CSV table of C-alpha atoms in Angstrom, one decimal:
chain,number,residue,atom,x,y,z
A,241,UNK,CA,68.6,14.9,129.8
A,242,UNK,CA,71.7,15.2,132.3
A,243,UNK,CA,71.8,17.9,134.6
A,244,UNK,CA,75.6,19.3,135.8
A,245,UNK,CA,76.4,21.4,138.8
A,246,UNK,CA,76.6,24.8,138.2
A,247,UNK,CA,80.7,26.3,137.9
A,248,UNK,CA,81.9,27.8,141.2
A,249,UNK,CA,83.3,30.8,140.1
A,250,UNK,CA,86.0,32.6,143.3
A,251,UNK,CA,85.1,36.3,144.3
A,252,UNK,CA,87.5,38.4,143.3
A,253,UNK,CA,90.1,39.5,145.9
A,254,UNK,CA,88.1,42.0,148.3
A,255,UNK,CA,84.4,42.2,146.2
A,256,UNK,CA,83.2,42.4,149.5
A,257,UNK,CA,84.8,45.5,151.2
A,258,UNK,CA,84.3,46.9,147.7
A,259,UNK,CA,80.2,46.0,147.7
A,260,UNK,CA,80.3,47.5,150.7
A,261,UNK,CA,81.6,51.0,149.8
A,262,UNK,CA,79.7,51.0,146.6
A,263,UNK,CA,76.6,50.5,149.2
A,264,UNK,CA,77.5,53.5,151.3
A,265,UNK,CA,78.0,56.1,148.5
A,266,UNK,CA,74.4,55.1,147.2
A,267,UNK,CA,72.9,55.3,150.9
A,268,UNK,CA,75.0,58.8,151.6
A,269,UNK,CA,72.4,60.0,148.4
A,270,UNK,CA,69.5,59.4,151.1
A,271,UNK,CA,70.3,62.9,152.7
A,272,UNK,CA,71.0,66.4,151.4
A,273,UNK,CA,75.0,67.3,151.9
A,274,UNK,CA,73.3,70.0,154.1
A,275,UNK,CA,71.1,68.2,156.1
A,276,UNK,CA,74.2,65.5,157.5
A,277,UNK,CA,76.2,68.5,157.6
A,278,UNK,CA,73.1,69.8,159.8
A,279,UNK,CA,73.5,66.2,162.0
A,280,UNK,CA,76.7,65.9,162.3
A,281,UNK,CA,76.9,69.4,163.5
A,282,UNK,CA,75.0,68.9,166.3
A,283,UNK,CA,76.1,65.8,167.0
A,284,UNK,CA,80.1,67.0,167.2
A,285,UNK,CA,78.6,69.5,170.2
A,286,UNK,CA,76.4,67.3,172.2
A,287,UNK,CA,79.4,64.4,172.0
A,288,UNK,CA,81.8,67.9,173.0
A,289,UNK,CA,79.5,68.7,175.9
A,290,UNK,CA,79.6,65.0,177.5
A,291,UNK,CA,83.4,64.6,176.9
A,292,UNK,CA,83.4,67.6,179.1
A,293,UNK,CA,80.7,66.4,181.6
A,294,UNK,CA,83.2,63.6,182.5
A,295,UNK,CA,80.8,60.6,183.0
A,296,UNK,CA,82.1,58.3,180.4
A,297,UNK,CA,79.2,58.8,178.1
A,298,UNK,CA,79.0,59.1,174.6
A,299,UNK,CA,76.8,58.6,172.1
A,300,UNK,CA,76.1,55.9,171.6
A,301,UNK,CA,75.2,55.6,175.0
A,302,UNK,CA,73.6,58.6,176.1
A,303,UNK,CA,69.7,58.6,177.4
A,304,UNK,CA,66.9,60.6,176.9
A,305,UNK,CA,67.7,62.5,180.3
A,306,UNK,CA,71.4,63.4,179.4
A,307,UNK,CA,69.5,65.1,176.2
A,308,UNK,CA,67.1,66.6,178.7
A,309,UNK,CA,69.7,68.2,180.8
A,310,UNK,CA,72.1,69.0,177.9
A,311,UNK,CA,69.1,71.4,176.5
A,312,UNK,CA,68.9,73.0,179.5
A,313,UNK,CA,72.5,73.3,180.7
A,314,UNK,CA,74.1,74.0,177.6
A,315,UNK,CA,72.3,74.1,173.9
A,316,UNK,CA,70.0,76.9,175.1
A,317,UNK,CA,72.4,79.5,177.0
A,318,UNK,CA,74.7,79.2,174.1
A,319,UNK,CA,72.1,79.3,171.0
A,320,UNK,CA,70.1,82.3,171.8
A,321,UNK,CA,67.3,83.0,169.0
A,322,UNK,CA,67.1,87.1,168.0
A,323,UNK,CA,67.7,90.1,169.6
A,324,UNK,CA,69.9,87.8,172.5
A,325,UNK,CA,66.1,86.5,173.3
A,326,UNK,CA,65.4,82.5,174.0
A,327,UNK,CA,65.4,80.4,170.8
A,328,UNK,CA,62.6,80.0,169.8
A,329,UNK,CA,60.4,76.5,169.4
A,330,UNK,CA,61.2,75.8,165.8
A,331,UNK,CA,65.1,76.0,166.9
A,332,UNK,CA,64.5,73.8,169.4
A,333,UNK,CA,62.6,71.4,167.2
A,334,UNK,CA,65.4,71.7,164.8
A,335,UNK,CA,68.3,70.5,166.8
A,336,UNK,CA,66.7,67.5,168.1
A,337,UNK,CA,65.4,66.4,164.7
A,338,UNK,CA,69.3,66.9,163.8
A,339,UNK,CA,70.4,64.4,166.4
A,340,UNK,CA,67.6,62.2,165.9
A,341,UNK,CA,68.7,61.9,162.3
A,342,UNK,CA,72.0,61.5,163.4
A,343,UNK,CA,71.4,58.9,166.3
A,344,UNK,CA,69.1,56.9,163.5
A,345,UNK,CA,72.8,57.0,161.0
A,346,UNK,CA,74.3,55.4,164.0
A,347,UNK,CA,72.5,52.6,164.9
A,348,UNK,CA,70.5,53.4,167.4
A,349,UNK,CA,66.7,53.3,166.2
A,350,UNK,CA,63.2,53.2,166.9
A,351,UNK,CA,61.6,54.1,170.7
A,352,UNK,CA,64.2,54.6,173.3
A,353,UNK,CA,64.2,51.6,175.4
A,354,UNK,CA,64.7,52.1,179.7
A,355,UNK,CA,65.7,48.8,180.6
A,356,UNK,CA,68.1,47.7,177.9
A,357,UNK,CA,68.9,51.2,177.0
A,358,UNK,CA,68.8,50.5,173.2
A,359,UNK,CA,66.7,52.9,170.8
A,360,UNK,CA,67.1,56.5,169.6
A,361,UNK,CA,67.0,58.5,172.7
A,362,UNK,CA,65.1,61.6,170.7
A,363,UNK,CA,61.8,59.0,171.2
A,364,UNK,CA,61.0,58.9,173.8
A,365,UNK,CA,57.8,60.2,175.6
A,366,UNK,CA,59.9,62.8,178.0
A,367,UNK,CA,61.5,64.5,174.5
A,368,UNK,CA,58.6,65.0,172.8
A,369,UNK,CA,57.1,66.1,176.8
A,370,UNK,CA,59.9,68.2,176.7
A,371,UNK,CA,59.3,69.5,173.2
A,372,UNK,CA,55.6,70.5,173.7
A,373,UNK,CA,56.0,72.1,177.2
A,374,UNK,CA,58.7,74.5,175.7
A,375,UNK,CA,57.0,75.5,172.5
A,376,UNK,CA,53.3,76.1,174.8
A,377,UNK,CA,56.0,78.6,177.1
A,378,UNK,CA,57.2,80.3,174.7
A,379,UNK,CA,53.6,80.9,173.2
A,380,UNK,CA,52.3,82.0,176.5
A,381,UNK,CA,55.2,84.6,177.2
A,382,UNK,CA,54.5,86.3,174.1
A,383,UNK,CA,56.7,84.5,171.3
A,384,UNK,CA,55.2,84.1,167.7
A,385,UNK,CA,57.0,82.5,164.3
A,386,UNK,CA,57.1,85.1,162.0
A,387,UNK,CA,57.4,84.8,158.3
A,388,UNK,CA,61.0,86.1,155.9
A,389,UNK,CA,61.0,89.3,154.3
A,390,UNK,CA,59.4,89.3,151.3
A,391,UNK,CA,61.7,90.4,148.7
A,392,UNK,CA,59.8,93.8,146.8
A,393,UNK,CA,59.6,93.6,143.1
A,394,UNK,CA,61.6,96.9,143.5
A,395,UNK,CA,64.3,95.9,145.2
A,396,UNK,CA,65.0,92.9,143.4
A,397,UNK,CA,65.3,95.4,140.7
A,398,UNK,CA,67.7,96.9,142.2
A,399,UNK,CA,69.7,94.4,143.2
A,400,UNK,CA,69.6,92.8,139.7
A,401,UNK,CA,70.9,96.4,138.5
A,402,UNK,CA,74.0,96.6,141.4
A,403,UNK,CA,75.1,92.9,140.5
A,404,UNK,CA,75.1,93.2,136.9
A,405,UNK,CA,76.8,96.3,137.2
A,406,UNK,CA,79.7,94.4,139.9
A,407,UNK,CA,80.0,92.3,137.2
A,408,UNK,CA,81.0,94.3,134.2
A,409,UNK,CA,83.7,96.4,136.4
A,410,UNK,CA,84.9,93.6,137.5
A,411,UNK,CA,88.9,93.1,136.6
A,412,UNK,CA,89.6,89.1,137.9
A,413,UNK,CA,88.0,86.5,136.7
A,414,UNK,CA,86.5,85.0,139.5
A,415,UNK,CA,84.6,88.2,141.0
A,416,UNK,CA,83.0,88.1,137.7
A,417,UNK,CA,81.7,85.3,137.0
A,418,UNK,CA,80.9,85.4,141.0
A,419,UNK,CA,78.9,88.2,140.6
A,420,UNK,CA,77.0,86.7,137.6
A,421,UNK,CA,76.6,83.9,139.4
A,422,UNK,CA,75.0,85.6,142.2
A,423,UNK,CA,73.0,87.4,140.2
A,424,UNK,CA,71.6,84.2,138.2
A,425,UNK,CA,70.8,82.6,141.3
A,426,UNK,CA,69.0,85.8,142.4
A,427,UNK,CA,67.0,86.1,139.1
A,428,UNK,CA,65.8,82.4,139.2
A,429,UNK,CA,64.6,83.0,142.9
A,430,UNK,CA,62.3,85.4,142.5
A,431,UNK,CA,61.2,84.2,138.3
A,432,UNK,CA,60.8,80.8,139.7
A,433,UNK,CA,59.7,81.0,143.6
A,434,UNK,CA,62.7,78.0,144.2
A,435,UNK,CA,64.2,78.2,147.8
A,436,UNK,CA,67.5,78.7,148.0
A,437,UNK,CA,68.4,74.8,148.9
A,438,UNK,CA,66.8,73.8,145.1
A,439,UNK,CA,68.3,77.0,143.5
A,440,UNK,CA,71.7,75.7,144.5
A,441,UNK,CA,71.8,72.3,143.3
A,442,UNK,CA,70.1,73.5,139.7
A,443,UNK,CA,72.2,71.6,137.1
A,444,UNK,CA,72.7,71.6,133.1
A,445,UNK,CA,70.4,68.3,132.8
A,446,UNK,CA,67.5,70.5,134.2
A,447,UNK,CA,67.3,72.4,131.3
A,448,UNK,CA,65.1,71.4,128.7
A,449,UNK,CA,63.6,72.2,125.8
A,450,UNK,CA,60.6,74.8,125.7
A,451,UNK,CA,58.8,72.8,123.1
A,452,UNK,CA,59.7,69.4,124.3
A,453,UNK,CA,60.0,69.3,127.6
A,454,UNK,CA,60.8,65.5,127.9
A,455,UNK,CA,63.7,66.6,126.1
A,456,UNK,CA,67.4,68.5,127.3
A,457,UNK,CA,67.6,71.7,125.7
A,458,UNK,CA,70.3,71.2,122.7
A,459,UNK,CA,70.4,74.9,122.4
A,460,UNK,CA,73.3,75.3,125.2
A,461,UNK,CA,75.3,77.0,125.9
A,462,UNK,CA,73.6,79.9,124.2
A,463,UNK,CA,75.6,81.8,121.9
A,464,UNK,CA,77.0,85.3,124.4
A,465,UNK,CA,74.6,88.3,124.4
A,466,UNK,CA,76.8,90.2,122.1
A,467,UNK,CA,76.3,87.9,119.2
A,468,UNK,CA,72.8,87.8,119.5
A,469,UNK,CA,70.8,89.5,116.3
A,470,UNK,CA,69.0,92.2,117.5
A,471,UNK,CA,65.5,91.4,118.9
A,472,UNK,CA,66.5,88.0,119.3
A,473,UNK,CA,64.7,86.3,123.1
A,474,UNK,CA,65.1,82.2,124.4
A,475,UNK,CA,62.5,81.0,126.3
A,476,UNK,CA,64.3,78.7,128.5
A,477,UNK,CA,62.5,75.5,130.6
A,478,UNK,CA,64.3,73.8,133.5
A,479,UNK,CA,62.4,70.5,135.0
A,480,UNK,CA,64.6,70.4,138.4
A,481,UNK,CA,65.1,66.8,139.8
A,482,UNK,CA,65.0,66.7,143.5
A,483,UNK,CA,63.1,69.4,144.3
A,484,UNK,CA,61.6,70.1,148.0
A,485,UNK,CA,58.5,69.1,146.7
A,486,UNK,CA,58.9,67.0,143.8
A,487,UNK,CA,61.7,64.6,145.4
A,488,UNK,CA,61.7,61.3,143.4
A,489,UNK,CA,60.4,62.8,139.5
A,490,UNK,CA,61.3,66.5,137.7
A,491,UNK,CA,59.5,69.8,139.2
A,492,UNK,CA,56.9,71.0,137.4
A,493,UNK,CA,58.3,73.4,134.3
A,494,UNK,CA,59.4,77.0,134.3
A,495,UNK,CA,59.5,78.5,132.1
A,496,UNK,CA,62.1,81.9,131.9
A,497,UNK,CA,61.7,84.0,129.1
A,498,UNK,CA,63.7,87.0,128.0
A,499,UNK,CA,63.7,90.6,129.1
A,500,UNK,CA,64.5,92.9,126.4
A,501,UNK,CA,63.9,96.2,128.2
A,502,UNK,CA,65.5,95.2,131.1
A,503,UNK,CA,68.9,93.2,130.7
A,504,UNK,CA,69.8,92.7,134.3
A,505,UNK,CA,66.2,90.6,135.3
A,506,UNK,CA,67.1,89.0,131.8
A,507,UNK,CA,67.6,84.6,133.1
A,508,UNK,CA,68.4,84.1,129.4
A,509,UNK,CA,71.0,86.9,128.9
A,510,UNK,CA,72.7,85.9,131.9
A,511,UNK,CA,73.0,82.6,132.0
A,512,UNK,CA,74.7,83.4,128.0
A,513,UNK,CA,77.1,86.1,129.4
A,514,UNK,CA,77.5,83.6,132.5
A,515,UNK,CA,78.5,80.5,130.6
A,516,UNK,CA,80.8,82.4,127.5
A,517,UNK,CA,82.5,84.0,130.0
A,518,UNK,CA,83.0,80.8,131.8
A,519,UNK,CA,85.0,79.1,128.5
A,520,UNK,CA,87.5,82.0,127.9
A,521,UNK,CA,91.1,80.8,127.9
A,522,UNK,CA,91.9,83.2,131.3
A,523,UNK,CA,88.8,81.2,133.5
A,524,UNK,CA,90.0,77.3,133.0
A,525,UNK,CA,88.8,76.2,136.4
A,526,UNK,CA,85.6,77.9,135.8
A,527,UNK,CA,83.7,76.1,133.1
A,528,UNK,CA,80.1,75.0,133.3
A,529,UNK,CA,80.2,71.2,133.5
A,530,UNK,CA,77.5,69.9,135.5
A,531,UNK,CA,75.9,72.0,138.3
A,532,UNK,CA,75.9,75.8,137.5
A,533,UNK,CA,76.0,77.4,141.0
A,534,UNK,CA,79.0,76.5,142.3
A,535,UNK,CA,81.2,77.7,145.2
A,536,UNK,CA,84.8,79.0,144.7
A,537,UNK,CA,87.8,77.1,145.7
A,538,UNK,CA,90.2,78.7,148.7
A,539,UNK,CA,92.6,79.9,145.8
A,540,UNK,CA,89.9,81.8,143.8
A,541,UNK,CA,91.5,79.6,141.0
A,542,UNK,CA,88.2,77.8,140.2
A,543,UNK,CA,85.0,76.8,141.2
A,544,UNK,CA,84.6,73.3,143.0
A,545,UNK,CA,82.2,70.8,141.3
A,546,UNK,CA,79.3,70.6,144.2
A,547,UNK,CA,76.7,72.7,144.6
A,548,UNK,CA,76.3,76.2,146.1
A,549,UNK,CA,75.1,75.4,149.9
A,550,UNK,CA,71.9,77.1,150.6
A,551,UNK,CA,73.4,79.4,153.3
A,552,UNK,CA,76.5,80.1,151.5
A,553,UNK,CA,73.6,81.8,148.9
A,554,UNK,CA,72.0,83.1,151.5
A,555,UNK,CA,74.9,85.0,152.9
A,556,UNK,CA,76.1,85.9,149.6
A,557,UNK,CA,72.8,87.6,149.1
A,558,UNK,CA,72.5,89.5,152.6
A,559,UNK,CA,76.2,90.6,151.4
A,560,UNK,CA,75.1,92.0,148.3
A,561,UNK,CA,72.3,93.9,150.0
A,562,UNK,CA,74.6,95.1,152.5
A,563,UNK,CA,76.6,96.4,150.3
A,564,UNK,CA,74.1,97.8,147.6
A,565,UNK,CA,72.4,99.6,151.1
A,566,UNK,CA,69.4,97.7,150.6
A,567,UNK,CA,69.3,95.0,153.0
A,568,UNK,CA,66.0,95.0,155.4
A,569,UNK,CA,66.5,91.2,156.7
A,570,UNK,CA,66.3,89.8,153.8
A,571,UNK,CA,67.0,86.2,153.2
A,572,UNK,CA,66.7,83.6,150.6
A,573,UNK,CA,63.6,82.8,151.2
A,574,UNK,CA,62.0,86.7,150.9
A,575,UNK,CA,62.0,85.6,146.9
A,576,UNK,CA,59.8,83.5,147.8
A,577,UNK,CA,57.7,85.5,149.6
A,578,UNK,CA,58.2,88.8,147.8
A,579,UNK,CA,57.1,87.1,144.2
A,580,UNK,CA,54.0,85.2,145.2
A,581,UNK,CA,52.9,88.0,147.2
A,582,UNK,CA,53.7,90.3,143.7
A,583,UNK,CA,52.0,88.4,141.5
A,584,UNK,CA,49.2,88.1,143.8
A,585,UNK,CA,49.0,91.8,143.8
A,586,UNK,CA,49.3,91.5,139.7
A,587,UNK,CA,45.8,89.5,140.0
A,588,UNK,CA,46.9,86.0,139.7
A,589,UNK,CA,43.9,83.5,141.5
A,590,UNK,CA,44.6,81.0,143.9
A,591,UNK,CA,44.8,78.0,141.0
A,592,UNK,CA,47.8,80.4,139.4
A,593,UNK,CA,49.6,80.9,142.6
A,594,UNK,CA,49.9,77.3,143.8
A,595,UNK,CA,51.0,76.6,140.3
A,596,UNK,CA,53.7,79.3,140.3
A,597,UNK,CA,54.7,78.3,144.0
A,598,UNK,CA,54.2,74.6,143.8
A,599,UNK,CA,52.1,74.5,146.9
A,600,UNK,CA,49.0,72.6,147.2
A,601,UNK,CA,47.5,73.9,150.6
A,602,UNK,CA,45.6,76.9,150.4
A,603,UNK,CA,46.6,77.7,154.7
A,604,UNK,CA,50.7,77.7,153.5
A,605,UNK,CA,49.5,80.1,149.9
A,606,UNK,CA,47.5,82.6,152.9
A,607,UNK,CA,50.7,82.3,154.5
A,608,UNK,CA,53.2,83.4,152.3
A,609,UNK,CA,50.8,86.3,150.9
A,610,UNK,CA,50.1,87.8,153.9
A,611,UNK,CA,52.0,91.0,153.3
A,612,UNK,CA,52.6,91.3,157.6
A,613,UNK,CA,53.1,88.2,158.5
A,614,UNK,CA,57.2,88.6,158.7
A,615,UNK,CA,56.5,91.7,161.0
A,616,UNK,CA,56.2,90.8,165.1
A,617,UNK,CA,53.1,91.0,166.7
A,618,UNK,CA,55.2,94.1,168.7
A,619,UNK,CA,55.7,95.9,165.7
A,620,UNK,CA,52.2,95.1,164.3
A,621,UNK,CA,50.5,96.6,167.6
A,622,UNK,CA,52.7,99.5,167.0
A,623,UNK,CA,51.2,100.2,163.6
A,624,UNK,CA,47.9,99.2,164.3
A,625,UNK,CA,48.2,102.2,167.1
């Protein structure tokens, strides 16, 4: 049997560059957009300071010493914490983490080598000791981490009703749909205990049939509420992909039931109304195709086809709470804390609470259900006095 050499196939022109671009698109999915944006912003601020220092140093050759001087002379004075006090330990840890991530993406990986001056300048004993020392000094000075103000069930109900009223009274399609979008986000954060980031990227593909959780929900879009038969209810099942807790698989199923007695809190009803309104002739550019919650385009004539960021959602929540006269320091995370505390007050045991919050650690659960953890040490002393 004779052997023949394999035919030589001439690769198409530009195949290498095209392959790199495809690979880069895959690599870009390693980080959430919000994480990449945070790293880029931290690096840009550091580069601006380095340029102003006049020593010719750039991000590609910055040393641990440069980082330490930057933190002390620029970052800390310009990034105060609450009430203009010094930044908390978590803030310092956060900026160093963002810079470390950027350096790694730029090819500066591994521990910093003072001889060759290569490697990640954040991966250095000096920087590590600085972070630990800063934390210790802050604690000695009376600093104490506090959690988000819990969203009470009563306030959650008032906020839902406010948003439903806003949607009903709006005359502009963008105002109607953003009010319904925000109402859905608020409902979902409280009823699922999901984090704001995970809520913002919820997509139609995350909806599964409640009786067959491994199949897409073929009932969507639901008919508009005005066409529901008397007494009709819907049960929805959501298994989101890529949450903070379940990064490489679908999250455990979350079931959302109709609430006929309180339309303002009824997620299935609001979802049906939202998707129906987005399909009307005057709502071209708003129809839900993939992501459920999206930001408006600058011209307010359509939604962008991208997830609503956690920061944008947080700003909307604060705005609505202020407008409704309800704001007392709540954030996106307030819904998660409030829902878990409400469930604990209703008698759910530890196992059920862990399942509700997708929490594995008893210590973490205890922090969520502690009704006073959001109160600073000074206020705690005043209350106990």
